[in-house]
PDB file of C-alpha atoms in Angstrom:
ATOM      1  CA  UNK R   7     -29.120   9.990  -2.353  1.00 44.00           C
ATOM      2  CA  UNK R   8     -26.769  12.847  -3.081  1.00 52.00           C
ATOM      3  CA  UNK R   9     -23.218  12.630  -1.826  1.00 55.00           C
ATOM      4  CA  UNK R  10     -22.034  14.945   0.896  1.00 57.00           C
ATOM      5  CA  UNK R  11     -18.627  16.494   0.445  1.00 52.00           C
ATOM      6  CA  UNK R  12     -16.910  18.747   2.963  1.00 54.00           C
ATOM      7  CA  UNK R  13     -14.121  21.009   1.685  1.00 50.00           C
ATOM      8  CA  UNK R  14     -11.994  22.537   4.433  1.00 47.00           C
ATOM      9  CA  UNK R  15      -9.847  25.503   3.447  1.00 40.00           C
ATOM     10  CA  UNK R  16      -8.057  26.115   6.732  1.00 38.00           C
ATOM     11  CA  UNK R  17      -8.314  23.369   9.292  1.00 39.00           C
ATOM     12  CA  UNK R  18      -6.996  22.965  12.823  1.00 36.00           C
ATOM     13  CA  UNK R  19      -7.606  19.587  14.442  1.00 39.00           C
ATOM     14  CA  UNK R  20      -7.320  18.811  18.134  1.00 34.00           C
ATOM     15  CA  UNK R  21      -6.866  15.126  17.329  1.00 37.00           C
ATOM     16  CA  UNK R  22      -4.468  15.291  14.404  1.00 41.00           C
ATOM     17  CA  UNK R  23      -1.562  17.524  13.565  1.00 43.00           C
ATOM     18  CA  UNK R  24      -1.070  18.408   9.901  1.00 44.00           C
ATOM     19  CA  UNK R  25       2.639  19.087  10.204  1.00 43.00           C
ATOM     20  CA  UNK R  26       4.205  21.820   8.095  1.00 41.00           C
ATOM     21  CA  UNK R  27       1.812  22.062   5.204  1.00 45.00           C
ATOM     22  CA  UNK R  28       2.488  23.952   2.011  1.00 44.00           C
ATOM     23  CA  UNK R  29       2.336  27.412   3.582  1.00 67.00           C
ATOM     24  CA  UNK R  30       6.103  27.842   3.718  1.00 86.00           C
ATOM     25  CA  UNK R  31       8.985  26.026   2.089  1.00 90.00           C
ATOM     26  CA  UNK R  32      10.337  22.947   3.851  1.00 94.00           C
ATOM     27  CA  UNK R  33      13.880  22.194   2.731  1.00 95.00           C
ATOM     28  CA  UNK R  34      15.129  18.789   1.611  1.00 96.00           C
ATOM     29  CA  UNK R  35      17.481  18.782   4.604  1.00 96.00           C
ATOM     30  CA  UNK R  36      14.602  19.276   7.029  1.00 97.00           C
ATOM     31  CA  UNK R  37      12.450  16.633   5.365  1.00 97.00           C
ATOM     32  CA  UNK R  38      15.338  14.179   5.413  1.00 97.00           C
ATOM     33  CA  UNK R  39      16.329  14.758   9.033  1.00 97.00           C
ATOM     34  CA  UNK R  40      12.742  14.530  10.345  1.00 97.00           C
ATOM     35  CA  UNK R  41      11.887  11.361   8.431  1.00 97.00           C
ATOM     36  CA  UNK R  42      12.358   7.904   9.890  1.00 97.00           C
ATOM     37  CA  UNK R  43      11.935   6.267   6.507  1.00 98.00           C
ATOM     38  CA  UNK R  44      12.398   7.594   2.967  1.00 98.00           C
ATOM     39  CA  UNK R  45      11.205   5.368   0.143  1.00 98.00           C
ATOM     40  CA  UNK R  46      10.501   5.466  -3.555  1.00 98.00           C
ATOM     41  CA  UNK R  47       7.384   3.634  -4.643  1.00 97.00           C
ATOM     42  CA  UNK R  48       4.067   3.427  -6.445  1.00 97.00           C
ATOM     43  CA  UNK R  49       0.552   3.809  -5.028  1.00 96.00           C
ATOM     44  CA  UNK R  50      -1.143   0.517  -5.907  1.00 96.00           C
ATOM     45  CA  UNK R  51      -4.314   0.639  -3.817  1.00 95.00           C
ATOM     46  CA  UNK R  52      -6.365   2.982  -1.610  1.00 95.00           C
ATOM     47  CA  UNK R  53      -9.070   2.620   1.008  1.00 95.00           C
ATOM     48  CA  UNK R  54     -10.811   5.427   2.893  1.00 96.00           C
ATOM     49  CA  UNK R  55     -12.256   4.893   6.359  1.00 96.00           C
ATOM     50  CA  UNK R  56     -13.741   6.672   9.377  1.00 95.00           C
ATOM     51  CA  UNK R  57     -11.799   6.934  12.614  1.00 92.00           C
ATOM     52  CA  UNK R  58     -13.166   5.095  15.661  1.00 89.00           C
ATOM     53  CA  UNK R  59     -15.117   8.174  16.817  1.00 91.00           C
ATOM     54  CA  UNK R  60     -16.623   8.714  13.347  1.00 92.00           C
ATOM     55  CA  UNK R  61     -15.339  12.293  13.341  1.00 93.00           C
ATOM     56  CA  UNK R  62     -12.642  12.166  10.640  1.00 94.00           C
ATOM     57  CA  UNK R  63     -12.085  10.378   7.328  1.00 95.00           C
ATOM     58  CA  UNK R  64      -8.619   9.060   6.505  1.00 96.00           C
ATOM     59  CA  UNK R  65      -7.260   7.175   3.497  1.00 96.00           C
ATOM     60  CA  UNK R  66      -4.846   4.282   3.642  1.00 97.00           C
ATOM     61  CA  UNK R  67      -2.585   4.324   0.576  1.00 97.00           C
ATOM     62  CA  UNK R  68      -0.855   1.037  -0.147  1.00 97.00           C
ATOM     63  CA  UNK R  69       2.553   1.645  -1.713  1.00 98.00           C
ATOM     64  CA  UNK R  70       4.822  -0.840  -3.468  1.00 97.00           C
ATOM     65  CA  UNK R  71       8.360   0.095  -2.471  1.00 98.00           C
ATOM     66  CA  UNK R  72      11.006   0.407  -5.191  1.00 97.00           C
ATOM     67  CA  UNK R  73      13.919   1.946  -3.269  1.00 97.00           C
ATOM     68  CA  UNK R  74      14.801   2.739   0.356  1.00 98.00           C
ATOM     69  CA  UNK R  75      16.871   5.922   0.788  1.00 98.00           C
ATOM     70  CA  UNK R  76      16.749   6.118   4.587  1.00 98.00           C
ATOM     71  CA  UNK R  77      15.837   3.633   7.301  1.00 97.00           C
ATOM     72  CA  UNK R  78      15.169  -0.062   6.810  1.00 95.00           C
ATOM     73  CA  UNK R  79      12.185  -2.023   5.586  1.00 94.00           C
ATOM     74  CA  UNK R  80      11.806  -5.785   5.465  1.00 92.00           C
ATOM     75  CA  UNK R  81       8.607  -5.896   3.405  1.00 93.00           C
ATOM     76  CA  UNK R  82       7.988  -4.598  -0.119  1.00 94.00           C
ATOM     77  CA  UNK R  83       4.587  -3.029   0.660  1.00 96.00           C
ATOM     78  CA  UNK R  84       3.741  -0.323   3.193  1.00 96.00           C
ATOM     79  CA  UNK R  85       0.675   1.789   3.964  1.00 97.00           C
ATOM     80  CA  UNK R  86       0.639   5.592   4.165  1.00 97.00           C
ATOM     81  CA  UNK R  87      -2.140   7.636   5.753  1.00 97.00           C
ATOM     82  CA  UNK R  88      -3.554  10.830   4.257  1.00 96.00           C
ATOM     83  CA  UNK R  89      -6.330  12.995   5.671  1.00 95.00           C
ATOM     84  CA  UNK R  90      -9.602  13.001   3.752  1.00 93.00           C
ATOM     85  CA  UNK R  91     -11.247  10.639   1.326  1.00 92.00           C
ATOM     86  CA  UNK R  92     -14.625   9.196   0.489  1.00 90.00           C
ATOM     87  CA  UNK R  93     -16.637   6.608   2.432  1.00 93.00           C
ATOM     88  CA  UNK R  94     -19.889   5.659   0.704  1.00 89.00           C
ATOM     89  CA  UNK R  95     -21.849   8.941   0.408  1.00 87.00           C
ATOM     90  CA  UNK R  96     -19.583  11.039   2.631  1.00 89.00           C
ATOM     91  CA  UNK R  97     -16.466  12.780   1.385  1.00 87.00           C
ATOM     92  CA  UNK R  98     -13.809  15.039   2.870  1.00 89.00           C
ATOM     93  CA  UNK R  99     -11.243  17.121   0.981  1.00 84.00           C
ATOM     94  CA  UNK R 100      -8.696  19.345   2.713  1.00 84.00           C
ATOM     95  CA  UNK R 101      -6.942  22.229   1.001  1.00 77.00           C
ATOM     96  CA  UNK R 102      -3.117  22.107   1.054  1.00 78.00           C
ATOM     97  CA  UNK R 103      -3.000  18.560   2.484  1.00 88.00           C
ATOM     98  CA  UNK R 104      -1.411  15.730   0.506  1.00 92.00           C
ATOM     99  CA  UNK R 105      -3.804  13.760  -1.684  1.00 89.00           C
ATOM    100  CA  UNK R 106      -2.496  10.687  -3.468  1.00 92.00           C
ATOM    101  CA  UNK R 107      -3.896   8.801  -6.460  1.00 88.00           C
ATOM    102  CA  UNK R 108      -3.486   5.233  -7.636  1.00 89.00           C
ATOM    103  CA  UNK R 109      -0.494   4.618  -9.922  1.00 89.00           C
ATOM    104  CA  UNK R 110       1.360   7.748  -8.775  1.00 92.00           C
ATOM    105  CA  UNK R 111       5.095   7.126  -8.440  1.00 95.00           C
ATOM    106  CA  UNK R 112       7.509   9.149  -6.342  1.00 96.00           C
ATOM    107  CA  UNK R 113       9.508   9.410  -3.148  1.00 98.00           C
ATOM    108  CA  UNK R 114       7.872   9.627   0.280  1.00 98.00           C
ATOM    109  CA  UNK R 115       9.404  11.166   3.425  1.00 98.00           C
ATOM    110  CA  UNK R 116       7.801   9.148   6.232  1.00 98.00           C
ATOM    111  CA  UNK R 117       7.485   8.742   9.987  1.00 97.00           C
ATOM    112  CA  UNK R 118       5.062   6.656  12.129  1.00 95.00           C
ATOM    113  CA  UNK R 119       1.873   8.652  12.650  1.00 93.00           C
ATOM    114  CA  UNK R 120       1.739  10.174  16.111  1.00 89.00           C
ATOM    115  CA  UNK R 121      -1.829   9.216  17.081  1.00 91.00           C
ATOM    116  CA  UNK R 122      -1.508   5.535  16.190  1.00 91.00           C
ATOM    117  CA  UNK R 123      -3.906   5.443  13.226  1.00 93.00           C
ATOM    118  CA  UNK R 124      -4.068   1.862  12.001  1.00 93.00           C
ATOM    119  CA  UNK R 125      -4.827   0.273   8.658  1.00 93.00           C
ATOM    120  CA  UNK R 126      -8.469  -0.798   8.235  1.00 91.00           C
ATOM    121  CA  UNK R 127      -7.279  -4.067   6.678  1.00 90.00           C
ATOM    122  CA  UNK R 128      -3.920  -5.055   8.182  1.00 91.00           C
ATOM    123  CA  UNK R 129      -4.490  -3.187  11.488  1.00 92.00           C
ATOM    124  CA  UNK R 130      -0.848  -2.088  11.394  1.00 92.00           C
ATOM    125  CA  UNK R 131       0.205   1.429  12.362  1.00 94.00           C
ATOM    126  CA  UNK R 132       0.179   3.643   9.270  1.00 97.00           C
ATOM    127  CA  UNK R 133       3.032   5.831   8.087  1.00 97.00           C
ATOM    128  CA  UNK R 134       2.595   9.598   7.837  1.00 97.00           C
ATOM    129  CA  UNK R 135       4.208  11.943   5.279  1.00 97.00           C
ATOM    130  CA  UNK R 136       6.380  14.670   6.768  1.00 96.00           C
ATOM    131  CA  UNK R 137       5.344  18.191   5.622  1.00 94.00           C
ATOM    132  CA  UNK R 138       2.237  16.834   3.870  1.00 93.00           C
ATOM    133  CA  UNK R 139       2.269  17.640   0.125  1.00 91.00           C
ATOM    134  CA  UNK R 140       5.912  18.780   0.286  1.00 93.00           C
ATOM    135  CA  UNK R 141       6.890  15.365   1.620  1.00 96.00           C
ATOM    136  CA  UNK R 142       5.982  13.572  -1.604  1.00 96.00           C
ATOM    137  CA  UNK R 143       8.321  14.106  -4.567  1.00 96.00           C
ATOM    138  CA  UNK R 144       6.057  13.183  -7.472  1.00 94.00           C
ATOM    139  CA  UNK R 145       7.582  11.714 -10.630  1.00 94.00           C
ATOM    140  CA  UNK R 146       6.652  12.504 -14.218  1.00 89.00           C
ATOM    141  CA  UNK R 147       7.888   9.311 -15.868  1.00 88.00           C
ATOM    142  CA  UNK R 148       7.193  10.608 -19.385  1.00 84.00           C
ATOM    143  CA  UNK R 149       9.677  13.448 -18.903  1.00 87.00           C
ATOM    144  CA  UNK R 150      11.852  11.777 -16.223  1.00 92.00           C
ATOM    145  CA  UNK R 151      11.348  14.814 -13.992  1.00 92.00           C
ATOM    146  CA  UNK R 152      10.070  15.231 -10.435  1.00 93.00           C
ATOM    147  CA  UNK R 153       8.500  17.974  -8.366  1.00 91.00           C
ATOM    148  CA  UNK R 154       6.751  19.007  -5.175  1.00 90.00           C
ATOM    149  CA  UNK R 155       5.595  22.422  -3.977  1.00 88.00           C
ATOM    150  CA  UNK R 156       8.637  24.775  -4.063  1.00 89.00           C
ATOM    151  CA  UNK R 157      10.976  22.258  -5.732  1.00 90.00           C
ATOM    152  CA  UNK R 158      11.586  20.734  -9.172  1.00 91.00           C
ATOM    153  CA  UNK R 159      14.125  18.273 -10.505  1.00 93.00           C
ATOM    154  CA  UNK R 160      14.990  18.177 -14.202  1.00 92.00           C
ATOM    155  CA  UNK R 161      16.234  14.601 -13.860  1.00 94.00           C
ATOM    156  CA  UNK R 162      15.071  11.930 -11.415  1.00 95.00           C
ATOM    157  CA  UNK R 163      17.983   9.557 -11.864  1.00 92.00           C
ATOM    158  CA  UNK R 164      20.473  12.412 -12.026  1.00 90.00           C
ATOM    159  CA  UNK R 165      19.537  15.456  -9.947  1.00 95.00           C
ATOM    160  CA  UNK R 166      17.094  13.976  -7.429  1.00 96.00           C
ATOM    161  CA  UNK R 167      18.925  10.718  -6.689  1.00 96.00           C
ATOM    162  CA  UNK R 168      22.144  12.693  -6.302  1.00 96.00           C
ATOM    163  CA  UNK R 169      20.573  15.175  -3.866  1.00 96.00           C
ATOM    164  CA  UNK R 170      18.916  12.552  -1.688  1.00 96.00           C
ATOM    165  CA  UNK R 171      22.106  10.507  -1.561  1.00 96.00           C
ATOM    166  CA  UNK R 172      24.028  13.589  -0.383  1.00 96.00           C
ATOM    167  CA  UNK R 173      21.463  14.298   2.353  1.00 96.00           C
ATOM    168  CA  UNK R 174      21.243  10.710   3.646  1.00 96.00           C
ATOM    169  CA  UNK R 175      24.977  10.017   3.183  1.00 96.00           C
ATOM    170  CA  UNK R 176      24.293   6.483   1.944  1.00 95.00           C
ATOM    171  CA  UNK R 177      23.419   4.530  -1.180  1.00 94.00           C
ATOM    172  CA  UNK R 178      19.826   3.474  -1.627  1.00 95.00           C
ATOM    173  CA  UNK R 179      18.601  -0.083  -1.148  1.00 96.00           C
ATOM    174  CA  UNK R 180      17.037  -1.323  -4.374  1.00 96.00           C
ATOM    175  CA  UNK R 181      13.908  -3.293  -3.484  1.00 95.00           C
ATOM    176  CA  UNK R 182      12.756  -3.667  -7.101  1.00 95.00           C
ATOM    177  CA  UNK R 183      15.659  -3.741  -9.583  1.00 93.00           C
ATOM    178  CA  UNK R 184      13.246  -4.177 -12.500  1.00 93.00           C
ATOM    179  CA  UNK R 185      12.019  -0.593 -12.002  1.00 93.00           C
ATOM    180  CA  UNK R 186      14.002   1.890 -14.078  1.00 89.00           C
ATOM    181  CA  UNK R 187      13.019   5.516 -14.684  1.00 86.00           C
ATOM    182  CA  UNK R 188      14.881   5.640 -17.982  1.00 75.00           C
ATOM    183  CA  UNK R 189      13.408   2.364 -19.241  1.00 63.00           C
ATOM    184  CA  UNK R 190       9.862   3.493 -18.385  1.00 55.00           C
ATOM    185  CA  UNK R 191      10.477   6.856 -20.029  1.00 54.00           C
ATOM    186  CA  UNK R 192      11.547   5.164 -23.257  1.00 53.00           C
ATOM    187  CA  UNK R 193       8.557   2.794 -23.124  1.00 54.00           C
ATOM    188  CA  UNK R 194       6.083   5.622 -22.512  1.00 54.00           C
ATOM    189  CA  UNK R 195       7.622   7.688 -25.314  1.00 52.00           C
ATOM    190  CA  UNK R 196       7.173   4.803 -27.766  1.00 50.00           C
ATOM    191  CA  UNK R 197       3.553   4.316 -26.665  1.00 52.00           C
ATOM    192  CA  UNK R 198       2.758   8.022 -26.983  1.00 52.00           C
ATOM    193  CA  UNK R 199       4.372   8.160 -30.417  1.00 53.00           C
ATOM    194  CA  UNK R 200       2.377   5.129 -31.575  1.00 56.00           C
ATOM    195  CA  UNK R 201      -0.933   6.518 -30.283  1.00 61.00           C
ATOM    196  CA  UNK R 202      -0.323  10.087 -31.536  1.00 75.00           C
ATOM    197  CA  UNK R 203      -3.418  11.555 -29.852  1.00 86.00           C
ATOM    198  CA  UNK R 204      -4.737  14.788 -31.349  1.00 89.00           C
ATOM    199  CA  UNK R 205      -7.003  17.272 -29.530  1.00 90.00           C
ATOM    200  CA  UNK R 206      -9.288  19.224 -31.867  1.00 92.00           C
ATOM    201  CA  UNK R 207     -11.473  21.105 -29.386  1.00 92.00           C
ATOM    202  CA  UNK R 208     -12.696  21.537 -25.826  1.00 90.00           C
ATOM    203  CA  UNK R 209     -16.320  21.980 -24.834  1.00 89.00           C
ATOM    204  CA  UNK R 210     -17.021  24.258 -23.091  1.00 87.00           C
ATOM    205  CA  UNK R 211     -13.985  26.538 -23.188  1.00 85.00           C
ATOM    206  CA  UNK R 212     -14.205  27.133 -19.419  1.00 84.00           C
ATOM    207  CA  UNK R 213     -15.445  24.977 -16.537  1.00 84.00           C
ATOM    208  CA  UNK R 214     -15.661  25.490 -12.776  1.00 80.00           C
ATOM    209  CA  UNK R 215     -13.072  23.488 -10.881  1.00 73.00           C
ATOM    210  CA  UNK R 216     -14.228  21.704  -7.760  1.00 66.00           C
ATOM    211  CA  UNK R 217     -17.954  22.001  -8.480  1.00 62.00           C
ATOM    212  CA  UNK R 218     -18.441  18.279  -7.880  1.00 64.00           C
ATOM    213  CA  UNK R 219     -22.225  18.524  -7.474  1.00 68.00           C
ATOM    214  CA  UNK R 220     -22.718  20.897 -10.413  1.00 75.00           C
ATOM    215  CA  UNK R 221     -22.362  18.753 -13.565  1.00 73.00           C
ATOM    216  CA  UNK R 222     -23.954  21.432 -15.752  1.00 75.00           C
ATOM    217  CA  UNK R 223     -20.968  23.726 -15.172  1.00 77.00           C
ATOM    218  CA  UNK R 224     -18.038  21.390 -14.578  1.00 83.00           C
ATOM    219  CA  UNK R 225     -18.195  18.631 -17.201  1.00 87.00           C
ATOM    220  CA  UNK R 226     -15.344  19.091 -19.688  1.00 90.00           C
ATOM    221  CA  UNK R 227     -15.499  17.314 -23.055  1.00 92.00           C
ATOM    222  CA  UNK R 228     -12.231  16.862 -24.982  1.00 93.00           C
ATOM    223  CA  UNK R 229     -12.718  16.063 -28.677  1.00 93.00           C
ATOM    224  CA  UNK R 230     -10.129  14.667 -31.065  1.00 91.00           C
ATOM    225  CA  UNK R 231      -8.680  11.357 -32.245  1.00 89.00           C
ATOM    226  CA  UNK R 232      -6.250   8.645 -31.192  1.00 87.00           C
ATOM    227  CA  UNK R 233      -7.313   8.616 -27.525  1.00 87.00           C
ATOM    228  CA  UNK R 234      -7.599   4.831 -27.521  1.00 83.00           C
ATOM    229  CA  UNK R 235     -10.214   2.858 -25.638  1.00 76.00           C
ATOM    230  CA  UNK R 236      -8.414   2.780 -22.314  1.00 68.00           C
ATOM    231  CA  UNK R 237      -5.031   1.401 -21.256  1.00 67.00           C
ATOM    232  CA  UNK R 238      -2.849   1.436 -18.161  1.00 62.00           C
ATOM    233  CA  UNK R 239      -1.048   4.599 -19.300  1.00 68.00           C
ATOM    234  CA  UNK R 240      -4.083   6.454 -20.714  1.00 83.00           C
ATOM    235  CA  UNK R 241      -4.856   9.651 -18.822  1.00 85.00           C
ATOM    236  CA  UNK R 242      -5.661  13.329 -19.131  1.00 88.00           C
ATOM    237  CA  UNK R 243      -2.814  15.424 -17.732  1.00 84.00           C
ATOM    238  CA  UNK R 244      -3.537  18.755 -16.058  1.00 84.00           C
ATOM    239  CA  UNK R 245      -0.972  21.335 -15.002  1.00 80.00           C
ATOM    240  CA  UNK R 246      -0.909  21.033 -11.211  1.00 75.00           C
ATOM    241  CA  UNK R 247      -1.246  24.400  -9.497  1.00 71.00           C
ATOM    242  CA  UNK R 248       0.143  22.948  -6.251  1.00 68.00           C
ATOM    243  CA  UNK R 249       3.689  23.022  -7.653  1.00 69.00           C
ATOM    244  CA  UNK R 250       3.330  25.944 -10.060  1.00 67.00           C
ATOM    245  CA  UNK R 251       2.983  26.164 -13.823  1.00 70.00           C
ATOM    246  CA  UNK R 252       5.009  23.631 -15.783  1.00 71.00           C
ATOM    247  CA  UNK R 253       5.605  21.229 -12.887  1.00 70.00           C
ATOM    248  CA  UNK R 254       4.705  17.561 -12.699  1.00 70.00           C
ATOM    249  CA  UNK R 255       1.323  17.070 -14.354  1.00 75.00           C
ATOM    250  CA  UNK R 256      -1.681  15.865 -12.350  1.00 78.00           C
ATOM    251  CA  UNK R 257      -3.055  12.763 -14.102  1.00 79.00           C
ATOM    252  CA  UNK R 258      -6.688  11.714 -14.306  1.00 84.00           C
ATOM    253  CA  UNK R 259      -6.611   8.106 -15.538  1.00 82.00           C
ATOM    254  CA  UNK R 260      -9.101   6.769 -18.088  1.00 84.00           C
ATOM    255  CA  UNK R 261     -10.752   4.620 -15.382  1.00 83.00           C
ATOM    256  CA  UNK R 262     -10.880   7.344 -12.724  1.00 82.00           C
ATOM    257  CA  UNK R 263     -14.367   7.884 -11.218  1.00 80.00           C
ATOM    258  CA  UNK R 264     -14.180  11.481 -12.482  1.00 83.00           C
ATOM    259  CA  UNK R 265     -14.121  10.272 -16.097  1.00 89.00           C
ATOM    260  CA  UNK R 266     -17.703   9.957 -17.361  1.00 88.00           C
ATOM    261  CA  UNK R 267     -16.825   8.544 -20.787  1.00 89.00           C
ATOM    262  CA  UNK R 268     -13.672   7.597 -22.679  1.00 91.00           C
ATOM    263  CA  UNK R 269     -13.597   6.719 -26.377  1.00 89.00           C
ATOM    264  CA  UNK R 270     -11.079   7.017 -29.205  1.00 89.00           C
ATOM    265  CA  UNK R 271     -12.512  10.402 -30.214  1.00 91.00           C
ATOM    266  CA  UNK R 272     -13.916  11.866 -26.961  1.00 92.00           C
TER     267      UNK R 272
END
């Protein structure tokens, strides 16, 4: 059976409000003031599900919390809801709305979702991200930079931490002291240097983005050497158009369902 995927370019829901999407710039001050909770963390698990009326697909994103910049949190894990996802043979993707991936690290501007969407596993009320894709400051741990639509930070530990501290007027609560941006950056740099991957060619030179059911025209083969056979940090990095050229790269991990094959040379 072929999968069914719905792609919505402009969407207005009567049951769910996609607040302040990436159509105009939402300032850090606005995101901070409208958020009940601001946390830094890593997406460690995801599960998509239908709502009770079977009219909308949501995804619960389980996040391990590293730091708390605003609000309070007793546990180290929370769940964030995003609109869209894939349930068996049905999929839903929404243009401009936030879409998270496993192992992404960044800062989330959160508030309790207004229509009481609950986790399919814990049955707890899920957190929503204020201003959708603008409400997630995504980290590039290889470069120690961060970005979201309309904003970039040259240094996470310097520029971004300083800005968020100024806006919240408090020091952050460190929920996981073992996490260090600088330490991870140094570790990733050593790994990349040791692997020294080399790309020799692409085939074909151009593919059609988003043509999920058209493998003849959208399968990209990258040839070269030193790609490894798969590791936690192995991924193909694409320039992410959502935050402009040269922003935080969009990673496709070696074990992502979109990857058909991964070897040391292809």
